[in-house]
mmCIF file of C-alpha atoms in Angstrom:
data_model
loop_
_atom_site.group_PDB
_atom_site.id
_atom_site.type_symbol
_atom_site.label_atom_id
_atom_site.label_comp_id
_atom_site.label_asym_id
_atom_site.label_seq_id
_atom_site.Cartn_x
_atom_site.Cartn_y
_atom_site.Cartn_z
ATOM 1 C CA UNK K 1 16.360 21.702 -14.308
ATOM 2 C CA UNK K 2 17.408 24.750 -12.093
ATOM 3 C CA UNK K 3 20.269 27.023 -12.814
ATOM 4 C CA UNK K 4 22.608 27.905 -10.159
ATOM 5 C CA UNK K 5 23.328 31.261 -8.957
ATOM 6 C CA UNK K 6 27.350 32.291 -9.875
ATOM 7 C CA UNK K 7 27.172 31.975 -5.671
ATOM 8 C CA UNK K 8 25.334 28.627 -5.724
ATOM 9 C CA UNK K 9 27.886 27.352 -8.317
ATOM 10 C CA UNK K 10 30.961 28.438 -6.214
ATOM 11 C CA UNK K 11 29.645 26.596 -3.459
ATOM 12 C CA UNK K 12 29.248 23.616 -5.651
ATOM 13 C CA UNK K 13 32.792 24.050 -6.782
ATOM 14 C CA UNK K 14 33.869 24.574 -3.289
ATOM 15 C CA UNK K 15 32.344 21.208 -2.187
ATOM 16 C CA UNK K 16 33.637 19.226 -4.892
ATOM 17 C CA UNK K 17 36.917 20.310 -3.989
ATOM 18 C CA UNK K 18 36.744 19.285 -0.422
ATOM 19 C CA UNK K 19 35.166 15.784 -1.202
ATOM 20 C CA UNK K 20 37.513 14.793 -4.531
ATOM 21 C CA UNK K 21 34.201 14.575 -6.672
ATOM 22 C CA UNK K 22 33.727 16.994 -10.072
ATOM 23 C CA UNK K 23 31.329 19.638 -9.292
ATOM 24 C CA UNK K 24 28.987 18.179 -12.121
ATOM 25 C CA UNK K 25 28.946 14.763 -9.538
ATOM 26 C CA UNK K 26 27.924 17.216 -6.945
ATOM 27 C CA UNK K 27 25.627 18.947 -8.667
ATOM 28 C CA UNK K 28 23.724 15.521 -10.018
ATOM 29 C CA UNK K 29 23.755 14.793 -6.361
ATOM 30 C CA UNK K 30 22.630 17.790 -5.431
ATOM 31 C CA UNK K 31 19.148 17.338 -7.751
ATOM 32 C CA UNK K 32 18.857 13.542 -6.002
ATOM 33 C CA UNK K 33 18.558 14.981 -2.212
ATOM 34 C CA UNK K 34 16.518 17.843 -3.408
ATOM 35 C CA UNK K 35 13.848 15.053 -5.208
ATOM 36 C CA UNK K 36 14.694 13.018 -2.159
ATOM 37 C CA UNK K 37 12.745 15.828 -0.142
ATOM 38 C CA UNK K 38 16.484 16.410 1.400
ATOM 39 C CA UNK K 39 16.044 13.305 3.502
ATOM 40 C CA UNK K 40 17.221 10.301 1.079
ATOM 41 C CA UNK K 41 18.739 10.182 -2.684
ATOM 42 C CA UNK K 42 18.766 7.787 -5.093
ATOM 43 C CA UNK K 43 21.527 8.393 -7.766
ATOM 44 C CA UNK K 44 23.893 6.774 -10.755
ATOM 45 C CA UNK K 45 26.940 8.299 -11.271
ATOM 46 C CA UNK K 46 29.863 6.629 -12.046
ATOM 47 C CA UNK K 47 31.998 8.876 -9.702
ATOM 48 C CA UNK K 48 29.782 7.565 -6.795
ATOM 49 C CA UNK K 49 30.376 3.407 -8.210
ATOM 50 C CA UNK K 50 27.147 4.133 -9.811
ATOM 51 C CA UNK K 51 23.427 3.308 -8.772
ATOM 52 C CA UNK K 52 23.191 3.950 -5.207
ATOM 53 C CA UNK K 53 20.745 5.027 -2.203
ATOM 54 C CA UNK K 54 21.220 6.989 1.071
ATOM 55 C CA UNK K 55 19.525 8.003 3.695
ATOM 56 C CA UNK K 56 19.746 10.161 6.367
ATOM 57 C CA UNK K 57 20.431 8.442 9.448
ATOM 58 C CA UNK K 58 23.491 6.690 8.188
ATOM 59 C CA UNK K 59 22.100 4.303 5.835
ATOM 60 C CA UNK K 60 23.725 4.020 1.765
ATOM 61 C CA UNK K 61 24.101 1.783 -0.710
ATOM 62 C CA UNK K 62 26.529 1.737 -3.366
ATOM 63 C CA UNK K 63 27.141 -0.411 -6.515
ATOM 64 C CA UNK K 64 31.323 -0.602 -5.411
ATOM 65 C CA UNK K 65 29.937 -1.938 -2.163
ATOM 66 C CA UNK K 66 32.843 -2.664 -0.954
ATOM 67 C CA UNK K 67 34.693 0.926 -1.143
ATOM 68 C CA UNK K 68 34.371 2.091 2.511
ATOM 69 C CA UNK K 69 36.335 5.346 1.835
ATOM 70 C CA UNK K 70 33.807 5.767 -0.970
ATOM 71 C CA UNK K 71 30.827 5.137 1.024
ATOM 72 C CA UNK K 72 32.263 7.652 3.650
ATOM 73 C CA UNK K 73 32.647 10.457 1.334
ATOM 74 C CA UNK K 74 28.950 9.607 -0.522
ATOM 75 C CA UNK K 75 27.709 10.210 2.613
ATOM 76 C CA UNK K 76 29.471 12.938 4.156
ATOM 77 C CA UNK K 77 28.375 15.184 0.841
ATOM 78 C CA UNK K 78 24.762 13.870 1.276
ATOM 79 C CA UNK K 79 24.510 15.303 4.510
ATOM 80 C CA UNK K 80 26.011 18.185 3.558
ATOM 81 C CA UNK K 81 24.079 18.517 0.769
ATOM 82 C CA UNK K 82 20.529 17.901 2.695
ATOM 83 C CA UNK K 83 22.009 20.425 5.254
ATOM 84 C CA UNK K 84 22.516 22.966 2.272
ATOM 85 C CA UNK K 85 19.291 22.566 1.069
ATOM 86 C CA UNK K 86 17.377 22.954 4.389
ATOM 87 C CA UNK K 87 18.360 26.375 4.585
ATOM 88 C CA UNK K 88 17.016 27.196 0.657
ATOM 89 C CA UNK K 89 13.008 28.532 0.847
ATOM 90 C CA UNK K 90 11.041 26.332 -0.738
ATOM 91 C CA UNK K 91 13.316 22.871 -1.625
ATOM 92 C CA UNK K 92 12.125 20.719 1.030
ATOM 93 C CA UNK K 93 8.801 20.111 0.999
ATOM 94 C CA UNK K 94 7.074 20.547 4.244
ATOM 95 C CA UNK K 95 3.699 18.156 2.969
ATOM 96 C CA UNK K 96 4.573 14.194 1.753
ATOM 97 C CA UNK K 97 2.994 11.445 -0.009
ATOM 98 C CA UNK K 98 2.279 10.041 4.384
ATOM 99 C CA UNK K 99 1.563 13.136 5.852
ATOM 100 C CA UNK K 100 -0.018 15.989 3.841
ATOM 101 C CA UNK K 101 -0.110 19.877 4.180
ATOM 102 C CA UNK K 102 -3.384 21.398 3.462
ATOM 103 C CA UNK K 103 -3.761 24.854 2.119
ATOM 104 C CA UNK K 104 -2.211 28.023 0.880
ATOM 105 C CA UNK K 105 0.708 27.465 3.573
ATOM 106 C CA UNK K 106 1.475 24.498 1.774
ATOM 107 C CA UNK K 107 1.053 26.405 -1.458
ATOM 108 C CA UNK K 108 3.103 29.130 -0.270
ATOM 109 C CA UNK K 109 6.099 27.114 0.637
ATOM 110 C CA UNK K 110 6.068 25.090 -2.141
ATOM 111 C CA UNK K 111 4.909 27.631 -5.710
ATOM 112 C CA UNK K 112 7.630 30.097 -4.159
ATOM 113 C CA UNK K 113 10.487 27.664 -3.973
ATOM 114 C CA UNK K 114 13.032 30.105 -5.818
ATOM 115 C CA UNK K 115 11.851 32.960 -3.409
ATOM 116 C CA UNK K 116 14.954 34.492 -1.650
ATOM 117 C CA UNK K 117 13.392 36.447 1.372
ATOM 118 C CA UNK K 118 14.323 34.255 4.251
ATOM 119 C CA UNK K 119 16.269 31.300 5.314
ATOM 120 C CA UNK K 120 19.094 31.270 2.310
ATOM 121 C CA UNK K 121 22.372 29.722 2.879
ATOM 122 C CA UNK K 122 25.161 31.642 4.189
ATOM 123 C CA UNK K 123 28.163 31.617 2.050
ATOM 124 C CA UNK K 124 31.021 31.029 4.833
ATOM 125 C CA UNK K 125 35.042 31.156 3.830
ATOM 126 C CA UNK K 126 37.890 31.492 6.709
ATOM 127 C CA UNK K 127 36.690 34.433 8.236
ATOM 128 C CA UNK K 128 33.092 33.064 8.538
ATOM 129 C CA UNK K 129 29.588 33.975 7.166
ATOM 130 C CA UNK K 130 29.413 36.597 3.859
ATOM 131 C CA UNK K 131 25.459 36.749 3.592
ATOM 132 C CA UNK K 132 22.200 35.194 2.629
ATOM 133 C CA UNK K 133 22.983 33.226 -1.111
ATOM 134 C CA UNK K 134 20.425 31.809 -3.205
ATOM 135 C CA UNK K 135 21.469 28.749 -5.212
ATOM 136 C CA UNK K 136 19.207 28.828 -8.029
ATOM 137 C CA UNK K 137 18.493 31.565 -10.166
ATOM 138 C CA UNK K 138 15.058 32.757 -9.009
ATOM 139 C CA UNK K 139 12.088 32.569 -12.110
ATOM 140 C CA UNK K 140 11.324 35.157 -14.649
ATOM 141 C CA UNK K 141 9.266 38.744 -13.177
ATOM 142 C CA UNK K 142 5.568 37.003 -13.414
ATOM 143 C CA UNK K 143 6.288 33.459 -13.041
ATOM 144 C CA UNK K 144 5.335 31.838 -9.993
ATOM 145 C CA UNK K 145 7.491 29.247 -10.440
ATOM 146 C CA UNK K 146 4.780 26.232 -10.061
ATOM 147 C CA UNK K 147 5.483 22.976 -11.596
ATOM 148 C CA UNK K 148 1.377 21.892 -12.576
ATOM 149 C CA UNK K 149 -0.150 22.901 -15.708
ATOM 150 C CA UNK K 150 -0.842 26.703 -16.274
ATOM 151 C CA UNK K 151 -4.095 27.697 -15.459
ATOM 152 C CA UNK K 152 -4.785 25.571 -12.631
ATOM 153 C CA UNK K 153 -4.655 28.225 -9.757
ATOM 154 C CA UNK K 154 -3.573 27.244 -6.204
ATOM 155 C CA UNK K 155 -3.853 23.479 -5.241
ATOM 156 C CA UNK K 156 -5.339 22.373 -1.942
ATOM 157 C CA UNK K 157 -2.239 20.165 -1.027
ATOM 158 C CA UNK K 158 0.903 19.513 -2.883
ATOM 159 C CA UNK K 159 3.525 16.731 -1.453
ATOM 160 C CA UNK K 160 6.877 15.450 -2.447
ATOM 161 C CA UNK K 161 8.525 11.712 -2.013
ATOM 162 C CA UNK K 162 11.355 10.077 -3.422
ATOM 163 C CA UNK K 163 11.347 11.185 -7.522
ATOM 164 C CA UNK K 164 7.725 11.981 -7.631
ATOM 165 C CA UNK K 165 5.627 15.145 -6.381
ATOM 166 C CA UNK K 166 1.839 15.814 -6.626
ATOM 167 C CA UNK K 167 -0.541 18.680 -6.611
ATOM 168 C CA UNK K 168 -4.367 17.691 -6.309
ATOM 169 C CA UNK K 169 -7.075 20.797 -6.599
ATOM 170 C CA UNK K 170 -9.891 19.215 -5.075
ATOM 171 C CA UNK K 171 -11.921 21.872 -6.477
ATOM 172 C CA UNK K 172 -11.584 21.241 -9.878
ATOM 173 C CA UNK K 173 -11.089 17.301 -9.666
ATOM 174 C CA UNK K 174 -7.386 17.565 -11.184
ATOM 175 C CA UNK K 175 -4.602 15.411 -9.707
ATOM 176 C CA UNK K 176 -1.075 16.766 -11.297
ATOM 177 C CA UNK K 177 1.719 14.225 -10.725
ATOM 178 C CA UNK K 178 5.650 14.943 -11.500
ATOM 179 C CA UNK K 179 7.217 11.714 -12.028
ATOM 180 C CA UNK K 180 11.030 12.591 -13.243
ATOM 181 C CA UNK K 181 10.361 15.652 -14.865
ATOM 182 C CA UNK K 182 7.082 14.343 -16.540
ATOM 183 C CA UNK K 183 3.802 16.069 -15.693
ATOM 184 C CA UNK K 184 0.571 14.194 -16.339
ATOM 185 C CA UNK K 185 -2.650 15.588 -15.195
ATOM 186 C CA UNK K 186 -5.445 13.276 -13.966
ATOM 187 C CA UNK K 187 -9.220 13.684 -13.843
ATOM 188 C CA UNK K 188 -10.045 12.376 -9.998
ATOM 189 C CA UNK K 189 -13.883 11.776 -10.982
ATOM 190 C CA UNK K 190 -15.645 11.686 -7.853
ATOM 191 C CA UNK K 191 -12.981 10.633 -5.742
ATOM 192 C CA UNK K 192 -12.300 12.515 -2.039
ATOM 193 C CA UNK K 193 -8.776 11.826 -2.140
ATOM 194 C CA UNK K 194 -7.188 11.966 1.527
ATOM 195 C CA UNK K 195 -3.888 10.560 0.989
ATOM 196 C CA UNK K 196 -1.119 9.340 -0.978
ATOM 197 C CA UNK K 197 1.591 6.536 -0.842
ATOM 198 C CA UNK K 198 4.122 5.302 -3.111
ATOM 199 C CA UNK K 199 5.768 1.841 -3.965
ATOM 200 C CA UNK K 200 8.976 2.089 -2.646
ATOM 201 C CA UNK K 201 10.938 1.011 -5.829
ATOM 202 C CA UNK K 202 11.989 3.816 -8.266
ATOM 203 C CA UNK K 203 8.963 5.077 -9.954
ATOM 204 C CA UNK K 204 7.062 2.463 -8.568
ATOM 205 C CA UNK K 205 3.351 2.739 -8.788
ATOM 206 C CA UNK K 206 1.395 5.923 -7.388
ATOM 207 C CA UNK K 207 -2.115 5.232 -5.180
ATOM 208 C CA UNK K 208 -4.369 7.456 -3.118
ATOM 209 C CA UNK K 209 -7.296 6.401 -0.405
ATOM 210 C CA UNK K 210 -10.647 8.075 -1.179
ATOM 211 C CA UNK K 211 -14.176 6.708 0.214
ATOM 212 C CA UNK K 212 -13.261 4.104 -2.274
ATOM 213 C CA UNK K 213 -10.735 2.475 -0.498
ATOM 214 C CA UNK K 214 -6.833 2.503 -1.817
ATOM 215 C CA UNK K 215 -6.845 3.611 -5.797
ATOM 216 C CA UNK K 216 -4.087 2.910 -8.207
ATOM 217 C CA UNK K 217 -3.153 6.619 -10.210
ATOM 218 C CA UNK K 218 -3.530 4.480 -13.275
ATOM 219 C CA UNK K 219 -7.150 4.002 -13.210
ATOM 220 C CA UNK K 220 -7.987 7.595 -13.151
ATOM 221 C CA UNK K 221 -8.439 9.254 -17.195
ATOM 222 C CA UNK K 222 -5.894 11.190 -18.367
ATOM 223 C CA UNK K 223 -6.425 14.466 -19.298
ATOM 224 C CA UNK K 224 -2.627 16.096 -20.367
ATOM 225 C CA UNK K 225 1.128 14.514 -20.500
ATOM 226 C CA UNK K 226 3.684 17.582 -20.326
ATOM 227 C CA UNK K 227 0.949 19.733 -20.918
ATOM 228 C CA UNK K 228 -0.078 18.342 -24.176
ATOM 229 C CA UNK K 229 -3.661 17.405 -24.370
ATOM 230 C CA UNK K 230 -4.090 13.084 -24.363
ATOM 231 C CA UNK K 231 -7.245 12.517 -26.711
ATOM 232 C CA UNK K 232 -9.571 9.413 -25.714
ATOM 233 C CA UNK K 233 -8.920 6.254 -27.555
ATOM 234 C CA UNK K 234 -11.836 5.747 -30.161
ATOM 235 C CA UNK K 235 -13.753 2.474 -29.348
ATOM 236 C CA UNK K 236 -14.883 0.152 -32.549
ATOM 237 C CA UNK K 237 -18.026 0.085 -33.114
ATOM 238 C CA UNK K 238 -20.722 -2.728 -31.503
ATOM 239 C CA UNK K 239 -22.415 -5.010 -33.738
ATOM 240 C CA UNK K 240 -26.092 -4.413 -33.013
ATOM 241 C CA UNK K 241 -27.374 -7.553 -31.431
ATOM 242 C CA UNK K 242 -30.687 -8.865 -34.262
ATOM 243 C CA UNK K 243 -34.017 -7.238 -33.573
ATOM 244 C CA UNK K 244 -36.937 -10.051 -32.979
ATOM 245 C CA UNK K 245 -39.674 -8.558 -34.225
ATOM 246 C CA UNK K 246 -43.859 -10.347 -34.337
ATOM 247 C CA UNK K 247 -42.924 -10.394 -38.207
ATOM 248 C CA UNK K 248 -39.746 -12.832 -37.668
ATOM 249 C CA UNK K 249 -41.942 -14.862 -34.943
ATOM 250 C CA UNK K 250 -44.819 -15.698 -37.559
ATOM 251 C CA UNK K 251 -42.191 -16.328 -40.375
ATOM 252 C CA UNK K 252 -40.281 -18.822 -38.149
ATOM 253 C CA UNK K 253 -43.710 -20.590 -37.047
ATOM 254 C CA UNK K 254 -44.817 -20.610 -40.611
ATOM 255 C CA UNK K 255 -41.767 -22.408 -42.066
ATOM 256 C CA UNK K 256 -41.751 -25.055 -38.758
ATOM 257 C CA UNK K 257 -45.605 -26.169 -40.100
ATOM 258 C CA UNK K 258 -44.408 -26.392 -43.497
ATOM 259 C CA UNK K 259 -41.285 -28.622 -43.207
ATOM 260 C CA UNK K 260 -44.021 -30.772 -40.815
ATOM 261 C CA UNK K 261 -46.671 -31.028 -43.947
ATOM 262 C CA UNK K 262 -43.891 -31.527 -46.372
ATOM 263 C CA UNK K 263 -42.541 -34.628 -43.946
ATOM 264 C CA UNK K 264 -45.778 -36.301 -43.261
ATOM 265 C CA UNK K 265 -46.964 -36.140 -47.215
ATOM 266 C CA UNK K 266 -43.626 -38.169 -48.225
ATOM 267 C CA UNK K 267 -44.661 -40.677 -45.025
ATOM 268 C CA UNK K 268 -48.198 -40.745 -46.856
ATOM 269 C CA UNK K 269 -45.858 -41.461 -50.372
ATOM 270 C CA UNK K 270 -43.807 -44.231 -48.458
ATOM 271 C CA UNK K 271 -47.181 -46.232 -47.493
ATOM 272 C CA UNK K 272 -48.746 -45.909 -51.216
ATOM 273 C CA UNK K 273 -45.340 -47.498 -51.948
ATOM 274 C CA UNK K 274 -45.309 -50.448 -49.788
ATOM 275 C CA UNK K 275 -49.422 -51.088 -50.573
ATOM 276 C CA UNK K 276 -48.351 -51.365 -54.041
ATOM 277 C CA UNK K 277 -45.098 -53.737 -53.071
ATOM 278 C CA UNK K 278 -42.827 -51.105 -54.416
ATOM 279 C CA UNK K 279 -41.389 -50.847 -51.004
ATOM 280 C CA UNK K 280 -40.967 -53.721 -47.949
ATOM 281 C CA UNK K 281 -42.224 -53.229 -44.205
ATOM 282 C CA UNK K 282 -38.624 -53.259 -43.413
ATOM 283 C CA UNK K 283 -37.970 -50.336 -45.742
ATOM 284 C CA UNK K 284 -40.958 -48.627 -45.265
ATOM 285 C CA UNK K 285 -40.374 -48.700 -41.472
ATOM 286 C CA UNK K 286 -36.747 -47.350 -41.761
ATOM 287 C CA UNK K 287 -37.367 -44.211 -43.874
ATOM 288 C CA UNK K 288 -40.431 -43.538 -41.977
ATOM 289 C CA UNK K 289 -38.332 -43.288 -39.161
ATOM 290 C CA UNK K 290 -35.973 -41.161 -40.774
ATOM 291 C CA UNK K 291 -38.591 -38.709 -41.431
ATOM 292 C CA UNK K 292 -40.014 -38.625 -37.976
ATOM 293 C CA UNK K 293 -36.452 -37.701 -36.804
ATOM 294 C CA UNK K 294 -36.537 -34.347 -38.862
ATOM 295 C CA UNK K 295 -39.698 -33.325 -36.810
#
């Protein structure tokens, strides 16, 4: 999570003030526009009734449903808030999961986020404007900032929606996704991705088109979770399927012709028996028959 600036946090405090929330409601609200790409939120926070949506427009949802005064504050901050934001470098992402930006503009925009050059918010009181203010604390002297796995150099587009983000590197076949502060790295095989989409249900499923057709995130291997490397399940072994070999053919054949000769010498026994009147025709005739059958 992002540290505020002592100037970002006064302007937090001064906002909670005028709305009657606690700065730490505004501040939780704060990180839901920001993840919301400063055009929606989705949030839980008891001061706000709890679970709730909004979007800009005029549209929001709240579990006390049927606090209007509530639902006017919640969103009269949002738009603030998405306001405030619009005028930090780097917080609203410029590509999405419908409409893409290719490049080191994208790359630009997006690795510097904390970059304080142009477009920072103006800290106003009574007698108006003070200055350019950054609300978060820029990163350390050598850190660029980016949210992917180290060592993965500049990605060819990078897109935000909802609570999710992505960075795919074409290049190197690695799709990075940011679901909620968890970073899993995919291997894209041989996939030309050329877009992605989202369920639109909280962390619902993540798919991209390629010259596949539409691809579900989850069928692609993964190759890291938070940066820690996710080793390949080991499969159980196969049982070999039996090797027929000329050796088990002539074995097979041989025992078939001797059960025959073994079943025709006890019919040859049976007819002794009956020319001697050991056995009748009717007894004769019914285990002769029973031998036949084994054949």
């Amino acid at each position: 999570m992002k540290q505020l600036t002592p100037e970002g946090q006064q302007i937090i405090n001064n906002i909670a003030q005028r709305y009657n929330f606690s700065p730490d409601a505004v501040f939780s609200m704060l990180q839901s526009v920001i993840k919301g790409n400063g055009s929606m939120a989705q949030f839980n926070h008891r001061e706000f009734g709890g679970s709730g949506q909004w979007m800009k427009g005029g549209m929001i949802m709240l579990g006390d449903m049927f606090n209007n005064g509530l639902k006017n504050s919640v969103g009269g901050l949002c738009q603030e808030l998405s306001t405030l934001i619009a005028n930090q470098p780097g917080l609203i992402q410029s590509g999405s999961f419908q409409s893409q930006s290719q490049g080191n503009q994208e790359q630009s925009n997006f690795g510097n986020g904390y970059s304080n050059n142009n477009g920072g918010q103006q800290q106003q009181n009574n007698s108006g404007p003070t200055g350019a203010v950054s609300l978060f604390v820029p990163p350390p002297a050598g850190s660029s900032g980016n949210w992917w796995p180290a060592g993965l150099q500049n990605p060819n587009s990078t897109g935000a929606q909802n609570n999710v983000r992505y960075a795919y590197f074409a290049t190197i076949n690695r799709l990075a996704i940011d679901i909620n502060g968890q970073v899993t790295l995919y291997d894209t095989l041989n996939h030309q991705i050329g877009g992605f989409s989202q369920q639109q249900s909280t962390g619902g499923s993540v798919t991209f088109t390629s010259q596949f057709g539409l691809v579900d995130v989850k069928n692609l291997p993964i190759i890291s979770i938070d940066n820690v490397p996710v080793q390949k399940p080991l499969q159980a072994p196969s049982t070999p399927a039996p090797v027929y070999t000329q050796a088990n053919s002539v074995s097979t054949s041989s025992a078939n012709q001797n059960q025959e000769a073994d079943i025709f010498g006890a019919i040859e026994k049976l007819a002794a028996l009956k020319d001697k009147g050991i056995l009748s025709d009717s007894e004769y005739s019914t285990k002769k028959a029973e031998l036949l059958a084994r054949l």
